PDB file of C-alpha atoms in Angstrom:
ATOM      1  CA  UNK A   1     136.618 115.667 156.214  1.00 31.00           C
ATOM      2  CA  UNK A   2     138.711 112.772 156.581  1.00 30.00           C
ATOM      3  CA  UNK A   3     137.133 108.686 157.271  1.00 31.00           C
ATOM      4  CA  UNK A   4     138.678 106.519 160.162  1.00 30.00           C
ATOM      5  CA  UNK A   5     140.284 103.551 159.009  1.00 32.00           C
ATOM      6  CA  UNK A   6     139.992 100.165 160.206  1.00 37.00           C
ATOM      7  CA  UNK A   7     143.803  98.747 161.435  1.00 38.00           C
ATOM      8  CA  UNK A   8     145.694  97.668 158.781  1.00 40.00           C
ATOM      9  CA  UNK A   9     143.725 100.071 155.792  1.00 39.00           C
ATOM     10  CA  UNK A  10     145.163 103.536 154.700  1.00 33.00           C
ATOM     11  CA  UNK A  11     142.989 106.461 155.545  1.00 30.00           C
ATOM     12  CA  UNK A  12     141.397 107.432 152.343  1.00 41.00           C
ATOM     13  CA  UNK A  13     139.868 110.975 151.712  1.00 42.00           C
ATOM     14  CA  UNK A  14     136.290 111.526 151.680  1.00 53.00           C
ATOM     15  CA  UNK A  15     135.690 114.068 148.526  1.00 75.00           C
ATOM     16  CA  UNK A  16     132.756 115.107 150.244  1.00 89.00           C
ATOM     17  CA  UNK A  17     132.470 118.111 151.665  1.00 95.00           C
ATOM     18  CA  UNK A  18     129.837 120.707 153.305  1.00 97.00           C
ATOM     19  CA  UNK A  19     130.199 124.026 151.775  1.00 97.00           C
ATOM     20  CA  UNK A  20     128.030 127.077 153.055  1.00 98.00           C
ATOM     21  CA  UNK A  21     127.462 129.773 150.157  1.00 98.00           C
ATOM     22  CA  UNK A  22     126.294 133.442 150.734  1.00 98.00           C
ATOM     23  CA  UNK A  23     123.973 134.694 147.850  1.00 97.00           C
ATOM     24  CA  UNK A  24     122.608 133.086 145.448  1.00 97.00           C
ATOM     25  CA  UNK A  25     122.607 134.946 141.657  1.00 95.00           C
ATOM     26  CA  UNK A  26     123.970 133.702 138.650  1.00 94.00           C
ATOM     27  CA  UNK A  27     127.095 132.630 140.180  1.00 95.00           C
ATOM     28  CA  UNK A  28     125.797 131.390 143.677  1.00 96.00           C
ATOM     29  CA  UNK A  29     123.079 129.319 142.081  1.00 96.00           C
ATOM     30  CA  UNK A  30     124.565 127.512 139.390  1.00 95.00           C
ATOM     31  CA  UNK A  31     128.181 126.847 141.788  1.00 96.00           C
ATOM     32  CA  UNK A  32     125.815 125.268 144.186  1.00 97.00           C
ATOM     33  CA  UNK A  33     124.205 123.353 141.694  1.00 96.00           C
ATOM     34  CA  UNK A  34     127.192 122.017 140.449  1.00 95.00           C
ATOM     35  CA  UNK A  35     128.704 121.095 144.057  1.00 96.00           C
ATOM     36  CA  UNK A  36     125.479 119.637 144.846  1.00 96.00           C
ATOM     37  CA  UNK A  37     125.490 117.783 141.591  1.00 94.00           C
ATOM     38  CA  UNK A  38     129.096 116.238 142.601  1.00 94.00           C
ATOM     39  CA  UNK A  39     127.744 114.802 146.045  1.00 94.00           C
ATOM     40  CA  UNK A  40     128.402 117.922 148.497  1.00 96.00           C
ATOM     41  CA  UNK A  41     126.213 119.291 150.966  1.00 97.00           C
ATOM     42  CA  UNK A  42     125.593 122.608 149.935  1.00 98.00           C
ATOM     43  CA  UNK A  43     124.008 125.093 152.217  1.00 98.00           C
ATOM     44  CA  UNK A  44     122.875 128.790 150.301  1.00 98.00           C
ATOM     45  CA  UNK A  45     122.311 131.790 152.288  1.00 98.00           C
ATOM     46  CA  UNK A  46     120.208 135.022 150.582  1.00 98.00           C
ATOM     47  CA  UNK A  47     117.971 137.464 151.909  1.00 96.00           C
ATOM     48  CA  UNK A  48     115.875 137.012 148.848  1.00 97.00           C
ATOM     49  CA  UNK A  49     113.706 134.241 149.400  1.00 95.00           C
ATOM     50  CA  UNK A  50     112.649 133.995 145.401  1.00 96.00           C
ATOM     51  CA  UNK A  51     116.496 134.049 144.440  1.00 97.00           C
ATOM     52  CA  UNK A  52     116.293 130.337 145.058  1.00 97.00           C
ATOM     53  CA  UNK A  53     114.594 129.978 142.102  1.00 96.00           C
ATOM     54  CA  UNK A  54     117.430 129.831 140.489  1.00 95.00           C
ATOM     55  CA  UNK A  55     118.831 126.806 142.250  1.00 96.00           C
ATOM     56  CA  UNK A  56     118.370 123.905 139.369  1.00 92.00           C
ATOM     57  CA  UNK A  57     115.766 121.526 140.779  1.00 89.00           C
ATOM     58  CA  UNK A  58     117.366 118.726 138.828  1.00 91.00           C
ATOM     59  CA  UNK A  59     120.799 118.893 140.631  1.00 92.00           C
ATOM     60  CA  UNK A  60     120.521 120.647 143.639  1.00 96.00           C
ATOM     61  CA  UNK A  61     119.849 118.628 146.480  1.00 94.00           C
ATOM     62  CA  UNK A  62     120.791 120.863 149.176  1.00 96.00           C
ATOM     63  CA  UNK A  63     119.606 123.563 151.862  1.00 97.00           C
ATOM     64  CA  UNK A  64     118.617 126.858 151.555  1.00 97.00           C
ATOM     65  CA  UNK A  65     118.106 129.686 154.359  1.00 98.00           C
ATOM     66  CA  UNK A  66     117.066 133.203 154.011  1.00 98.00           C
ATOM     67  CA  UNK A  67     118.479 135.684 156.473  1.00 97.00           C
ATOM     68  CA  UNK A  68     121.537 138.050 156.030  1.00 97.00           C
ATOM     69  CA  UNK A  69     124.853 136.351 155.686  1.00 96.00           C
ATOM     70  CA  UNK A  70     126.872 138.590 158.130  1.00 97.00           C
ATOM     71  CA  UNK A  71     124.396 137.342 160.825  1.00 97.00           C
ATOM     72  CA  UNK A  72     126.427 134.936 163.074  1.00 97.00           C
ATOM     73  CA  UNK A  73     122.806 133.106 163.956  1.00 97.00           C
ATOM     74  CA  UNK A  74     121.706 132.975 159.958  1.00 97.00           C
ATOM     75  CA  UNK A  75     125.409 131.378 159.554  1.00 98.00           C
ATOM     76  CA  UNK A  76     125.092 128.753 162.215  1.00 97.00           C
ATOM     77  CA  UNK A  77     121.563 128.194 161.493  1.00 97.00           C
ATOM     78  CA  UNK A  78     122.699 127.536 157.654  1.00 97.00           C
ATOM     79  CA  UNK A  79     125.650 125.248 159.463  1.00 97.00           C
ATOM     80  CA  UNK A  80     128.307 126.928 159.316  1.00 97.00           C
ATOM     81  CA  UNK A  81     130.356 125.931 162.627  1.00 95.00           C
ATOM     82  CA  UNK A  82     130.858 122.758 161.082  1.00 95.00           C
ATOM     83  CA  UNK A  83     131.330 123.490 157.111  1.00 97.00           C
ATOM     84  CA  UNK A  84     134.621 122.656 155.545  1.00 97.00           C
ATOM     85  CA  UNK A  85     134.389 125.488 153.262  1.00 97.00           C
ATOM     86  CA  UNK A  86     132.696 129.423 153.255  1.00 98.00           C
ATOM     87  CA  UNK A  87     131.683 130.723 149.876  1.00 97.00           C
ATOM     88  CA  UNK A  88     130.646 134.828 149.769  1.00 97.00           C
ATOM     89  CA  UNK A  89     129.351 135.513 146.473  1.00 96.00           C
ATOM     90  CA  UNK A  90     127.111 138.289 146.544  1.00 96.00           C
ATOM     91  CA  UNK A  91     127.175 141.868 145.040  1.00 93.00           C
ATOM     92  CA  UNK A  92     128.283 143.686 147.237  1.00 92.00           C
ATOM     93  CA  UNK A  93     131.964 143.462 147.740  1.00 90.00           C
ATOM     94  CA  UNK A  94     131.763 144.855 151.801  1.00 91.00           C
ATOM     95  CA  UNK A  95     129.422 142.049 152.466  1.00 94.00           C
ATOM     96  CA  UNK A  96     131.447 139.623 151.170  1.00 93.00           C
ATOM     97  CA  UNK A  97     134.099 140.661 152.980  1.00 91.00           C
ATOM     98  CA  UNK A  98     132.808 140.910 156.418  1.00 94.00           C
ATOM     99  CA  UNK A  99     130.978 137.888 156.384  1.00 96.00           C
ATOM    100  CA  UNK A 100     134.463 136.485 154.931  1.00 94.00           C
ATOM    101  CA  UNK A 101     136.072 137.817 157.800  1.00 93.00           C
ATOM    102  CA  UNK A 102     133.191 136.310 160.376  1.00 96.00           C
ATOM    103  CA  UNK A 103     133.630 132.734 158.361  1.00 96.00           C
ATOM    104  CA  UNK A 104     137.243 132.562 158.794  1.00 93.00           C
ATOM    105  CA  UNK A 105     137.936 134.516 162.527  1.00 94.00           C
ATOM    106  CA  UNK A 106     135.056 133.135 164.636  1.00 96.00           C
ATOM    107  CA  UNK A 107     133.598 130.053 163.026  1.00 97.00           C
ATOM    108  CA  UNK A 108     137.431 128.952 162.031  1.00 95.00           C
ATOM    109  CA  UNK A 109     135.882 127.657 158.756  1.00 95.00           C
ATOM    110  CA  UNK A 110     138.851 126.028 156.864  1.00 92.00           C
ATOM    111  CA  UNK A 111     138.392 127.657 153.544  1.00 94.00           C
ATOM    112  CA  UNK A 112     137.260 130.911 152.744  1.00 94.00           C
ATOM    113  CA  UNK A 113     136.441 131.828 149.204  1.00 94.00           C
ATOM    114  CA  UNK A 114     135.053 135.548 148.432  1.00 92.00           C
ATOM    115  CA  UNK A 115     134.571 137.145 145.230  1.00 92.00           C
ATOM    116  CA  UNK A 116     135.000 141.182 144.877  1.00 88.00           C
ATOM    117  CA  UNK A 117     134.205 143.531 141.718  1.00 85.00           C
ATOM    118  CA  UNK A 118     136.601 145.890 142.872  1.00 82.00           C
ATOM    119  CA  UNK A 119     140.459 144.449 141.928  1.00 75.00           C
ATOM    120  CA  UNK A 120     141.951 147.586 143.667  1.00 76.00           C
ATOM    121  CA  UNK A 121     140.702 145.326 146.868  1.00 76.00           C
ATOM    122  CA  UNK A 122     142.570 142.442 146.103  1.00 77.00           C
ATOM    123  CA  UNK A 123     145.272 143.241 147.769  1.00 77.00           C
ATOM    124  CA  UNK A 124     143.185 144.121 151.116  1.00 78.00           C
ATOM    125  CA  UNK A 125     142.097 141.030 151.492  1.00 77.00           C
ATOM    126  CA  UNK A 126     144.936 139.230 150.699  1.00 79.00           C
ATOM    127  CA  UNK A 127     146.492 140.845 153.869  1.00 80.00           C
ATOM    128  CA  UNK A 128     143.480 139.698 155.718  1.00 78.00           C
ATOM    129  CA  UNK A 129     144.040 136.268 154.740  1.00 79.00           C
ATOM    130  CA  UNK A 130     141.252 135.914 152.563  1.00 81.00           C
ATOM    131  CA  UNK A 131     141.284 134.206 149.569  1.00 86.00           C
ATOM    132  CA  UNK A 132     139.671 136.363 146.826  1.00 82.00           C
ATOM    133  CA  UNK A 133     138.490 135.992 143.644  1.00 85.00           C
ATOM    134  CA  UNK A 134     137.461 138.959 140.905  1.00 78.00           C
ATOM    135  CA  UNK A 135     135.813 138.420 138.066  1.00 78.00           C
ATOM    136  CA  UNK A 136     137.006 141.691 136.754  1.00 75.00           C
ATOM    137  CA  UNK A 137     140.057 140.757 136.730  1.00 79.00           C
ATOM    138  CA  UNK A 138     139.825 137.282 135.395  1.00 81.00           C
ATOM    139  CA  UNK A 139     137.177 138.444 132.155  1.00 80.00           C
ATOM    140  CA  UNK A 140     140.046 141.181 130.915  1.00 84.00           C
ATOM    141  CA  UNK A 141     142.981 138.638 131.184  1.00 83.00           C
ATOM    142  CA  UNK A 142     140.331 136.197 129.449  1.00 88.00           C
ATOM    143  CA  UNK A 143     139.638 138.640 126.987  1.00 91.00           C
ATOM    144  CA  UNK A 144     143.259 139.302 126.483  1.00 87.00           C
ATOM    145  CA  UNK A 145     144.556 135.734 125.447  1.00 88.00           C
ATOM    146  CA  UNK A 146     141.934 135.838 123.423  1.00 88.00           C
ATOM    147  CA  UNK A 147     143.342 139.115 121.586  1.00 88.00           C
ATOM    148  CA  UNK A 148     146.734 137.689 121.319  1.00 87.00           C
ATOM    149  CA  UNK A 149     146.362 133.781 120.918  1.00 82.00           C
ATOM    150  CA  UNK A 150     148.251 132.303 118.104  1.00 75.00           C
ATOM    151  CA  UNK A 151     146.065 132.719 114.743  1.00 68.00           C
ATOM    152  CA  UNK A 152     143.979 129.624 114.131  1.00 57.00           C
ATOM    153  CA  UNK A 153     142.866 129.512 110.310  1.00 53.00           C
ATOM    154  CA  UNK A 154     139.405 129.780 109.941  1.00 54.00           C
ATOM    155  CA  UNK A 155     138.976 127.838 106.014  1.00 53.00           C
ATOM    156  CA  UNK A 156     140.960 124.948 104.336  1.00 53.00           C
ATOM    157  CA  UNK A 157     144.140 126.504 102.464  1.00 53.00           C
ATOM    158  CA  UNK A 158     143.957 125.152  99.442  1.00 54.00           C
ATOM    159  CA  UNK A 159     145.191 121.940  98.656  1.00 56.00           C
ATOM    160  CA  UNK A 160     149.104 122.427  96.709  1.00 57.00           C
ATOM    161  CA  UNK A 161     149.915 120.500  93.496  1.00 56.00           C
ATOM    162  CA  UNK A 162     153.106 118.656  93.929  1.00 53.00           C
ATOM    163  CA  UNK A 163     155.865 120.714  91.498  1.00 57.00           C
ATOM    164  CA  UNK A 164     156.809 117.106  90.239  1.00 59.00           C
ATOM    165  CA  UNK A 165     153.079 116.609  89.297  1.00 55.00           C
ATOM    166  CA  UNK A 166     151.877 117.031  85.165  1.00 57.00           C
ATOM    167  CA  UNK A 167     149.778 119.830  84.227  1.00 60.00           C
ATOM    168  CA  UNK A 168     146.508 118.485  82.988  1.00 55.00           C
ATOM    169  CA  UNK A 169     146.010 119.419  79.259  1.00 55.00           C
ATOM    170  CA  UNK A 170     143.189 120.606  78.047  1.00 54.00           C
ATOM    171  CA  UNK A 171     141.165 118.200  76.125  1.00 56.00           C
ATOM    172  CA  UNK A 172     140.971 119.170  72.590  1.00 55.00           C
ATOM    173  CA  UNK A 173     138.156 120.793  70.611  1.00 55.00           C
ATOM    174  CA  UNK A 174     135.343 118.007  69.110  1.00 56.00           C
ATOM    175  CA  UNK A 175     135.898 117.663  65.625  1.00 56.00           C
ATOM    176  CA  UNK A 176     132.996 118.753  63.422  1.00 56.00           C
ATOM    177  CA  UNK A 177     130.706 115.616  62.415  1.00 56.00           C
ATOM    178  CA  UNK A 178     127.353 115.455  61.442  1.00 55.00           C
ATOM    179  CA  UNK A 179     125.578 116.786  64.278  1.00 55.00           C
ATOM    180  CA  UNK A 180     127.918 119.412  64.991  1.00 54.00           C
ATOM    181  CA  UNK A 181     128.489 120.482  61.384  1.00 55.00           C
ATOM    182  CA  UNK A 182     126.533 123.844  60.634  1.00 55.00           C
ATOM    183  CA  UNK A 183     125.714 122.515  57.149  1.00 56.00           C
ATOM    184  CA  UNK A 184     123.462 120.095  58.201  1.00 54.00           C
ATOM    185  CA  UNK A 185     121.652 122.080  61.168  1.00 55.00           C
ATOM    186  CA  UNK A 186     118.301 123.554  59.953  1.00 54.00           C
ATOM    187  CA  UNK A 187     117.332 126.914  58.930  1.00 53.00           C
ATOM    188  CA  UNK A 188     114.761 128.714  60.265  1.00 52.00           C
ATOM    189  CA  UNK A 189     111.998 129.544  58.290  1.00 53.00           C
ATOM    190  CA  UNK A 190     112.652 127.396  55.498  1.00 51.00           C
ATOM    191  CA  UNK A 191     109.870 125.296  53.833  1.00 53.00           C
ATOM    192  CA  UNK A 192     109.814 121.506  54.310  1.00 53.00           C
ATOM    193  CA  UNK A 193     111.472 119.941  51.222  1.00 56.00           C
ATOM    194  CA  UNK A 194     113.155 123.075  49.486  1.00 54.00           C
ATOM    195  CA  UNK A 195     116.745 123.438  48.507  1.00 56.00           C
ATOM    196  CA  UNK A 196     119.066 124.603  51.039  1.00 56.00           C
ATOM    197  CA  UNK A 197     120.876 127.257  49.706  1.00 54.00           C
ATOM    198  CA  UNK A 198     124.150 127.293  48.521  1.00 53.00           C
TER     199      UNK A 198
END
């Protein structure tokens, strides 16, 4: 969505945008929280009318609809024939798809985001012109720069002593005196006033 300008201003883009989103689990509920949170009109689509529960009351300011997101009436009743941007995130990866496909080929939504379990279908809808996203995918390749990242040390090393520096020397031992001298500690036992023995 861009805003007129007035003669003589450049035209500025408007970051705001209305954004349609099919299911909403985890990843549909907390994605439209967050775009709603950033100042979009968000518009989520389930069938579930509880799974809004999960929409965060605190930062979700948007719409919700329940119907089946392949419908074309639940997708223009939910807006979608003017939206800027199609999100299909529920489980099932044909769903996604077609209502992908229905999105981008009859409601000539601009952007068309889909996520899929199954990578082998990545390349399907890549031919379709669909814009895909598998979380698959993107948790090994995670997992594996993880696995291979450079090793980070985990404790202090040790701190070095310079080899310039002097070795401390140990103090030496206390000299016997009078409290340390075994002569004049008493003895056990011994009566009060007698000879120590010699």
């Amino acid at each position: 969505m861009t805003t007129l300008a007035e003669p003589g201003e450049s035209i500025e883009r408007n970051t705001s945008m209305n954004i349609v989103i099919l299911g909403c689990g985890r990843v549909g509920s907390t994605l439209a929280s967050m775009l709603s949170q950033q100042g979009h009109d968000v518009t989520v689509i389930d069938q579930d009318g509880d799974a809004f529960r999960r929409l965060d009351e605190a930062t979700f300011q948007g719409q919700t609809v329940v119907g089946d997101g392949t419908d074309v009436d639940v997708l223009r009743r939910a807006g979608l024939d003017s939206a800027d941007a199609f999100v299909a995130v529920t489980n099932g990866d044909n769903r996604n798809i077609m209502a992908a496909q229905i999105a981008k080929h009859i409601f000539q939504t601009t952007s068309v985001v889909c996520r899929i379990y199954d990578q082998k279908r990545e390349e399907i809808y890549r031919k379709l012109g669909l814009v895909s996203v598998s979380p698959t995918t993107l948790g090994a390749q995670m997992i594996m720069d993880q696995l291979f990242a450079p090793e980070r040390p985990t404790t202090a090393a040790p701190a070095q002593r310079p080899a310039n520096a002097p070795r401390a020397t140990p103090a030496a031992p206390e000299a016997p005196g009078p409290r340390n001298n075994p002569a004049n500690r008493p003895i056990t036992g011994a009566t009060p006033g007698a000879p120590r023995p010699r």
